[in-house]
Amino acid sequence: MKLVRVKKGDKIFEGYLLPRYETEDKNYVTIKLKNGYNVGFKIDEIEIEEIGDVKIEKKYLSEKLEQKESLPKIMIVGTGGTISSKIDYETGAVKPAFTTEEILRNNPELMNIARIDTEVLFNILSENMKPIHWKKIARRVAEILNSGYYGVIIAHGTDTMHFTSAALSFMLKNLYKPVVLVGSQRSSDRPSTDAFLNLYSATIVATSDIAEVVVVMHSSSNDDSCYIHRGTRVRKMHTSRRDAFKSINSLPIGIVENGKIKTFIPYRKRKEGEEVYVDDELNENVFLLKIFPGIDKEIVAKIVEKFDGIVIEGTGLGHAPEDLLDVFKWGIEQGKIICMTSQTLYGRVNMNVYSTGRKLLSIGVIPLEDMLPEVAYVKLMYVLGKTKDYNKVRELMLKNIAGEISERTIYI
Amino acid sequence: MKLVRVKKGDKIFEGYLLPRYETEDKNYVTIKLKNGYNVGFKIDEIEIEEIGDVKIEKKYLSEKLEQKESLPKIMIVGTGGTISSKIDYETGAVKPAFTTEEILRNNPELMNIARIDTEVLFNILSENMKPIHWKKIARRVAEILNSGYYGVIIAHGTDTMHFTSAALSFMLKNLYKPVVLVGSQRSSDRPSTDAFLNLYSATIVATSDIAEVVVVMHSSSNDDSCYIHRGTRVRKMHTSRRDAFKSINSLPIGIVENGKIKTFIPYRKRKEGEEVYVDDELNENVFLLKIFPGIDKEIVAKIVEKFDGIVIEGTGLGHAPEDLLDVFKWGIEQGKIICMTSQTLYGRVNMNVYSTGRKLLSIGVIPLEDMLPEVAYVKLMYVLGKTKDYNKVRELMLKNIAGEISERTIYI
């Protein structure tokens, strides 16, 4: 790798010249600064000179690893994503990096918390996850927990981690051990990586008494603590920050700070001797429909016609343009299930306040309280996997199954 | 109206019995508590007794209103929504309440800031707004400003206020006076209303030197200050809170507190003697497509086939499942414009980091930096109203026209 000095105007940058990706703009070069950040420059705006040639240092220790037999045994399951990868700076490609050896050599402090096994279930970027992957993860997690592991960590891409956490929350039944999803926003070979703290905190949670499906990620942009988010209350709220994941309409279950867990709200407790089982019958014929001014009625009609279930991501308290009413009415008459959530994300739908909401209610649209649209989408697949009967679907959609919905609070 | 006492378990509530809405559940009654909140009760869970009969007090003053001729003249344009309404407690219906007389009698302090005229342009709930309404508002605002008014306030429903503010930001050209959108989350006859402070703050902004399209709404749930949000940077982020509106990927322009404006970032300044004009050619054949795991390829293909422009609300840094690539590629080959934003809302898309992003870039998907999906949707209509040429559209979409996009910042 070449060490270069780049001059742009009166600013000077030093760093390693990165190889170009296959599809990258040929007018730009990218430099990896010494602090780990990558900066792109337009070639005709800079002067560039080579200032040396460096070898990438090997971090790996040479002594043999020894895990402590007395500690609780947990399994880290790799499914792909940044946390399971490192960048190959010679080719620019992202490579999977996921052997127990590699993880423990990079995170030796994990060996003081647990006895760690790892396996790779599959290796895909989370934007390519589909419901079938949720099922594969659920089934494997159940096998692992029932074979005596104390907890499971799932290393997962961050893009759709909150969809997977919701799916696992509904599918894993009689769950009395921790199932911890963890990802990283920046790969583990970058100095700004969040991977180490996230994995360290996830390991603490996996050996704790929190027997739920949770997402453990940075609580702030400082590299000092992680939140434990309930799997049905969490959403990725930033493209790149390390604290991208936020609990919405709920506090996080707790925080991991200085190696200790502090909890904020009630949670399900660990119970030994229980067998987890998987309830993964899904009806995948569901659509998540975001509403916007001027949305085309013909496409909405096609969607209502094609799918068994539609989760509307409405405006405000749970609204949609009035001219879509007859389409939704027709759909419900055909036996389709139509539910309402809000694109504001925060807050609770309340369709009794304005006439549009009351009309939607009167035709049978189901108001999903304070459930996130993404969680509602997953839940509707799960519920329609059991029944298509309107009253039963309504009852299940409005019943709190995995912390996805909270009692209406009246603030007096 | 009947004053009643409701007993539920060991709790007692007193308030006015509200009439039922036409479509409301017949098993519930709603009581308006003395603090203004409405609480619903299931009939078979409560005991209810009548404790008196009250008259609704008339708040109106009897003396004649006199506006100060020396103050700058502003126009309040009603378009509908909660801020333009009050609940009729006899019938349960929401009624428009929008005469100058009524506004000034309810907000006499406005007469110390400006000379106020009002008019009703139309009266619709904002979930029913369409691009044609944006145009009507833009044209009327231009007429008003060019006829000598110092500023305009647009009273608007909150559901889609951020779409309208984005549309006006692109359509109003050579704008050197304030255009202030204001709404309320709770109607003005409720004690918890935000309407008074919002309107008061909007009036201060309308007479200020901030010559942009802005949204003025509560800055916190306290009733003490309002943020001035740039029209292209704001989004409704809560179903019901008074501080539902947030500036995203930008600070607000400023805050109105104790009757004074404090600004945080640079803004366009008032300039007298300028004529505003309207550039409202829109291509409405645009779709805002939210991505989710398992999204149906056939429907995506129909959308790509039907529309001239598609704004993808992708996952993470700007991703979509790889199996949609060939659909998008086909669309772009047919001359469709496909742009990328992120459903995380916060942060900037960066499609160079992972292979999925690079593939999307290589087929010609346009990465919209840190633009909000809703703003990108409105902007693509506006840009496609001018040209369908890929290179020109790309250039305009990536050019900062109204504060909707910011320079890429490298944090070193």
XYZ file of N, CA and C in Angstrom, chain B residues 31-171:
423
model
N -65.203 11.203 27.927
C -65.398 12.291 28.891
C -64.315 13.333 28.643
N -64.689 14.585 28.578
C -63.700 15.663 28.526
C -63.396 16.069 29.958
N -62.171 15.819 30.408
C -61.794 16.182 31.774
C -61.667 17.696 31.891
N -61.635 18.192 33.115
C -61.564 19.645 33.297
C -60.252 20.225 32.780
N -59.188 19.394 32.739
C -57.916 19.893 32.193
C -57.890 19.860 30.674
N -58.999 19.442 30.043
C -59.073 19.536 28.598
C -58.840 18.222 27.876
N -58.335 17.205 28.559
C -58.066 15.940 27.892
C -59.329 15.105 27.779
N -59.399 14.356 26.685
C -60.515 13.452 26.493
C -60.097 12.045 26.889
N -60.907 11.364 27.644
C -60.614 10.003 28.077
C -61.788 9.123 27.696
N -61.465 7.975 27.093
C -62.521 7.037 26.720
C -62.652 5.925 27.743
N -63.873 5.479 27.987
C -64.112 4.377 28.929
C -64.999 3.324 28.280
N -64.735 2.068 28.582
C -65.596 0.994 28.140
C -66.792 0.992 29.090
N -67.993 1.025 28.523
C -69.179 1.251 29.351
C -69.340 0.199 30.444
N -69.066 -1.072 30.100
C -69.336 -2.087 31.123
C -68.241 -2.182 32.186
N -67.245 -1.297 32.129
C -66.224 -1.308 33.175
C -66.366 -0.135 34.151
N -67.384 0.699 33.933
C -67.481 1.896 34.773
C -68.870 2.079 35.383
N -68.900 2.907 36.431
C -70.166 3.450 36.906
C -70.150 4.925 36.541
N -71.313 5.430 36.094
C -71.339 6.826 35.668
C -72.551 7.520 36.269
N -72.350 8.744 36.800
C -73.503 9.487 37.327
C -73.418 10.951 36.906
N -74.587 11.526 36.733
C -74.674 12.921 36.316
C -74.509 13.797 37.557
N -73.653 14.832 37.462
C -73.474 15.652 38.665
C -73.777 17.128 38.436
N -74.291 17.452 37.287
C -74.648 18.854 37.106
C -74.798 19.193 35.645
N -75.201 20.380 35.377
C -75.404 20.820 34.010
C -74.690 22.163 33.879
N -73.873 22.308 32.862
C -73.107 23.550 32.751
C -73.331 24.211 31.415
N -73.093 25.478 31.407
C -73.121 26.254 30.169
C -71.670 26.444 29.724
N -71.436 26.408 28.421
C -70.085 26.720 27.926
C -69.899 28.229 27.983
N -68.797 28.661 28.581
C -68.619 30.107 28.709
C -68.182 30.736 27.383
N -68.641 31.908 27.148
C -68.246 32.681 25.965
C -66.988 33.464 26.324
N -65.929 33.237 25.548
C -64.676 33.913 25.850
C -64.584 35.280 25.172
N -65.448 35.463 24.174
C -65.251 36.632 23.317
C -65.361 37.961 24.040
N -64.489 38.851 23.693
C -64.538 40.207 24.230
C -65.654 40.947 23.522
N -66.082 42.018 24.108
C -67.161 42.750 23.448
C -66.675 44.037 22.793
N -65.507 44.558 23.259
C -65.080 45.831 22.658
C -64.597 45.620 21.218
N -64.525 46.720 20.469
C -64.137 46.685 19.071
C -62.613 46.517 18.989
N -62.178 45.744 17.976
C -60.742 45.526 17.783
C -60.154 46.665 16.988
N -58.962 47.124 17.407
C -58.298 48.146 16.600
C -56.871 47.747 16.317
N -56.534 47.578 15.057
C -55.175 47.210 14.679
C -54.332 48.467 14.493
N -53.019 48.311 14.737
C -52.130 49.470 14.633
C -51.625 49.620 13.207
N -51.956 50.748 12.601
C -51.601 50.992 11.191
C -50.093 51.056 10.963
N -49.338 51.368 12.009
C -47.890 51.548 11.844
C -47.133 50.225 11.728
N -47.774 49.147 12.085
C -47.064 47.852 12.099
C -47.025 47.224 10.704
N -46.030 46.351 10.461
C -45.966 45.678 9.153
C -47.190 44.786 8.938
N -47.637 44.772 7.684
C -48.877 44.063 7.353
C -48.557 42.632 6.934
N -49.171 41.677 7.582
C -48.980 40.283 7.154
C -50.333 39.634 6.881
N -50.295 38.572 6.099
C -51.521 37.849 5.749
C -51.439 36.434 6.314
N -52.501 36.016 6.973
C -52.617 34.619 7.392
C -53.560 33.916 6.419
N -53.027 32.902 5.722
C -53.815 32.175 4.732
C -54.220 30.831 5.328
N -55.516 30.598 5.430
C -55.993 29.318 5.966
C -56.092 28.274 4.868
N -55.567 27.086 5.137
C -55.716 25.986 4.173
C -56.393 24.776 4.802
N -56.616 24.841 6.116
C -57.286 23.727 6.790
C -56.436 23.179 7.918
N -56.879 22.063 8.467
C -56.133 21.432 9.554
C -56.584 21.912 10.916
N -55.981 21.343 11.931
C -56.378 21.601 13.314
C -56.288 23.072 13.675
N -55.257 23.757 13.182
C -55.068 25.151 13.578
C -56.191 26.030 13.042
N -56.868 25.576 11.998
C -57.977 26.344 11.423
C -59.333 25.868 11.947
N -59.339 25.042 12.966
C -60.595 24.414 13.376
C -60.825 24.528 14.869
N -62.053 24.326 15.243
C -62.330 24.055 16.647
C -63.384 22.970 16.719
N -63.360 22.244 17.820
C -64.337 21.175 17.961
C -65.653 21.764 18.443
N -66.739 21.352 17.793
C -68.062 21.703 18.267
C -68.467 20.627 19.272
N -68.472 20.980 20.546
C -68.710 19.956 21.559
C -70.141 19.461 21.586
N -71.037 20.152 20.912
C -72.409 19.652 20.855
C -72.520 18.484 19.872
N -71.842 18.612 18.724
C -72.001 17.585 17.689
C -70.772 16.698 17.548
N -69.643 17.104 18.126
C -68.422 16.311 17.983
C -67.681 16.593 16.693
N -68.229 17.424 15.829
C -67.585 17.699 14.545
C -66.527 18.774 14.693
N -65.565 18.758 13.776
C -64.559 19.805 13.757
C -65.011 20.877 12.778
N -65.081 22.113 13.235
C -65.592 23.206 12.416
C -64.471 24.170 12.087
N -64.451 24.720 10.884
C -63.464 25.756 10.610
C -63.753 27.002 11.444
N -62.696 27.627 11.941
C -62.854 28.822 12.770
C -61.817 29.806 12.286
N -62.141 30.586 11.319
C -61.086 31.345 10.697
C -61.553 32.677 10.137
N -61.959 33.573 10.997
C -62.145 34.950 10.560
C -61.073 35.759 11.275
N -60.705 36.891 10.679
C -59.716 37.760 11.319
C -60.187 38.096 12.726
N -61.455 38.414 12.821
C -62.074 38.746 14.095
C -61.814 37.662 15.139
N -62.096 36.446 14.737
C -61.975 35.332 15.666
C -60.515 35.114 16.089
N -59.623 35.169 15.105
C -58.207 34.977 15.412
C -57.704 36.072 16.344
N -58.055 37.313 16.071
C -57.524 38.409 16.875
C -58.144 38.449 18.267
N -59.405 38.077 18.352
C -60.025 38.055 19.682
C -59.386 36.965 20.532
N -58.998 35.851 19.883
C -58.358 34.772 20.630
C -56.881 35.019 20.857
N -56.273 35.863 20.013
C -54.823 36.101 20.106
C -54.530 37.600 20.064
N -55.064 38.358 21.026
C -54.937 39.817 20.940
C -53.486 40.297 20.916
N -52.562 39.483 21.434
C -51.155 39.908 21.464
C -50.557 40.021 20.067
N -51.183 39.353 19.063
C -50.678 39.463 17.688
C -50.733 40.910 17.198
N -51.693 41.670 17.723
C -51.881 43.047 17.254
C -50.753 43.972 17.694
N -49.894 43.476 18.597
C -48.706 44.256 18.962
C -47.510 43.980 18.046
N -47.633 42.953 17.210
C -46.509 42.567 16.340
C -46.752 43.018 14.907
N -47.983 42.872 14.451
C -48.263 43.115 13.033
C -49.711 43.527 12.836
N -49.957 44.064 11.684
C -51.311 44.344 11.241
C -51.740 43.113 10.456
N -52.820 42.474 10.914
C -53.113 41.135 10.409
C -54.334 41.123 9.510
N -54.163 40.559 8.309
C -55.306 40.203 7.482
C -55.376 38.686 7.401
N -56.548 38.175 7.145
C -56.667 36.720 6.990
C -57.537 36.408 5.797
N -57.322 35.233 5.250
C -58.221 34.733 4.204
C -58.195 33.215 4.239
N -59.259 32.612 3.766
C -59.322 31.155 3.669
C -59.135 30.775 2.208
N -58.025 30.083 1.904
C -57.761 29.673 0.522
C -58.552 28.407 0.208
N -58.485 27.456 1.105
C -59.367 26.289 1.088
C -59.352 25.713 2.486
N -60.109 24.673 2.717
C -60.182 24.133 4.066
C -60.186 22.612 3.993
N -58.981 22.033 3.908
C -58.916 20.575 3.844
C -57.905 20.045 4.852
N -58.150 18.824 5.301
C -57.215 18.145 6.172
C -55.957 17.830 5.352
N -54.785 17.926 5.986
C -53.578 17.881 5.156
C -53.307 16.504 4.580
N -53.913 15.435 5.133
C -53.745 14.114 4.503
C -54.404 14.085 3.128
N -55.257 15.054 2.847
C -55.913 15.100 1.538
C -55.258 16.091 0.570
N -54.182 16.723 0.996
C -53.465 17.645 0.107
C -52.854 16.868 -1.052
N -52.836 17.511 -2.196
C -52.215 16.933 -3.388
C -51.322 18.009 -4.018
N -50.505 17.613 -4.992
C -49.646 18.615 -5.638
C -50.413 19.832 -6.152
N -51.654 19.668 -6.584
C -52.415 20.824 -7.064
C -52.605 21.857 -5.951
N -52.724 21.386 -4.711
C -52.869 22.330 -3.594
C -51.569 23.087 -3.327
N -50.447 22.388 -3.500
C -49.157 23.083 -3.339
C -49.081 24.248 -4.327
N -49.509 23.976 -5.562
C -49.454 25.016 -6.596
C -50.361 26.186 -6.245
N -51.580 25.850 -5.792
C -52.523 26.931 -5.435
C -51.953 27.807 -4.329
N -51.354 27.156 -3.348
C -50.780 27.932 -2.247
C -49.631 28.802 -2.774
N -48.740 28.194 -3.584
C -47.577 28.945 -4.089
C -48.034 30.176 -4.868
N -49.018 29.989 -5.741
C -49.474 31.120 -6.571
C -50.070 32.222 -5.708
N -50.879 31.821 -4.736
C -51.526 32.818 -3.883
C -50.490 33.552 -3.017
N -49.516 32.812 -2.499
C -48.473 33.432 -1.682
C -47.721 34.482 -2.502
N -47.388 34.141 -3.754
C -46.664 35.090 -4.608
C -47.489 36.356 -4.806
N -48.771 36.200 -5.098
C -49.659 37.360 -5.275
C -49.671 38.244 -4.029
N -49.813 37.597 -2.892
C -49.908 38.355 -1.635
C -48.615 39.132 -1.375
N -47.484 38.440 -1.520
C -46.205 39.107 -1.232
C -45.967 40.249 -2.221
N -46.296 39.992 -3.482
C -46.065 41.037 -4.494
C -47.034 42.216 -4.355
N -48.132 42.028 -3.609
C -49.077 43.132 -3.411
C -48.686 43.972 -2.203
N -47.532 43.676 -1.600
C -47.027 44.576 -0.573
C -47.040 44.044 0.846
N -47.517 42.827 1.046
C -47.474 42.277 2.399
C -46.031 42.008 2.814
N -45.782 42.131 4.102
C -44.437 42.002 4.648
C -44.043 40.528 4.819
N -45.037 39.689 4.945
C -44.791 38.252 5.115
C -46.109 37.509 5.050
N -46.038 36.183 4.856
C -47.257 35.375 4.797
C -47.153 34.226 5.793
N -48.255 33.969 6.470
C -48.363 32.776 7.314
C -49.364 31.843 6.655
N -49.018 30.571 6.540
C -49.944 29.582 5.987
C -50.350 28.638 7.106
N -51.617 28.697 7.475
C -52.120 27.776 8.489
C -52.462 26.469 7.784
N -51.885 25.364 8.259
C -51.866 24.122 7.485
C -52.015 22.936 8.429
N -52.662 21.878 7.989
C -52.683 20.636 8.764
C -51.278 20.105 8.940
N -51.032 19.391 10.040
C -49.653 18.987 10.332
C -49.232 17.703 9.604
N -50.191 16.863 9.209
C -49.827 15.548 8.643
C -48.816 15.648 7.504
N -49.067 16.534 6.561
C -48.190 16.616 5.381
C -47.595 18.016 5.233
N -47.535 18.761 6.319
C -47.015 20.136 6.262
C -45.593 20.165 5.706
N -44.794 19.122 6.002
C -43.392 19.103 5.550
C -43.297 18.810 4.049
N -44.289 18.153 3.482
C -44.300 17.995 2.025
C -44.593 19.352 1.370
N -45.601 20.048 1.903
C -45.967 21.351 1.350
C -44.827 22.352 1.498
N -44.158 22.324 2.663
C -43.066 23.289 2.858
C -41.933 23.021 1.867
N -41.678 21.737 1.566
C -40.650 21.418 0.573
C -41.086 21.912 -0.804
N -42.342 21.654 -1.156
C -42.837 22.063 -2.476
C -42.741 23.577 -2.648
N -43.171 24.329 -1.624
C -43.094 25.794 -1.716
C -41.646 26.259 -1.809
N -40.754 25.556 -1.123
C -39.332 25.936 -1.151
C -38.777 25.854 -2.567
N -39.222 24.837 -3.324
C -38.735 24.716 -4.699
C -39.483 25.656 -5.650
N -40.763 25.889 -5.398
C -41.595 26.623 -6.357
C -41.475 28.138 -6.267
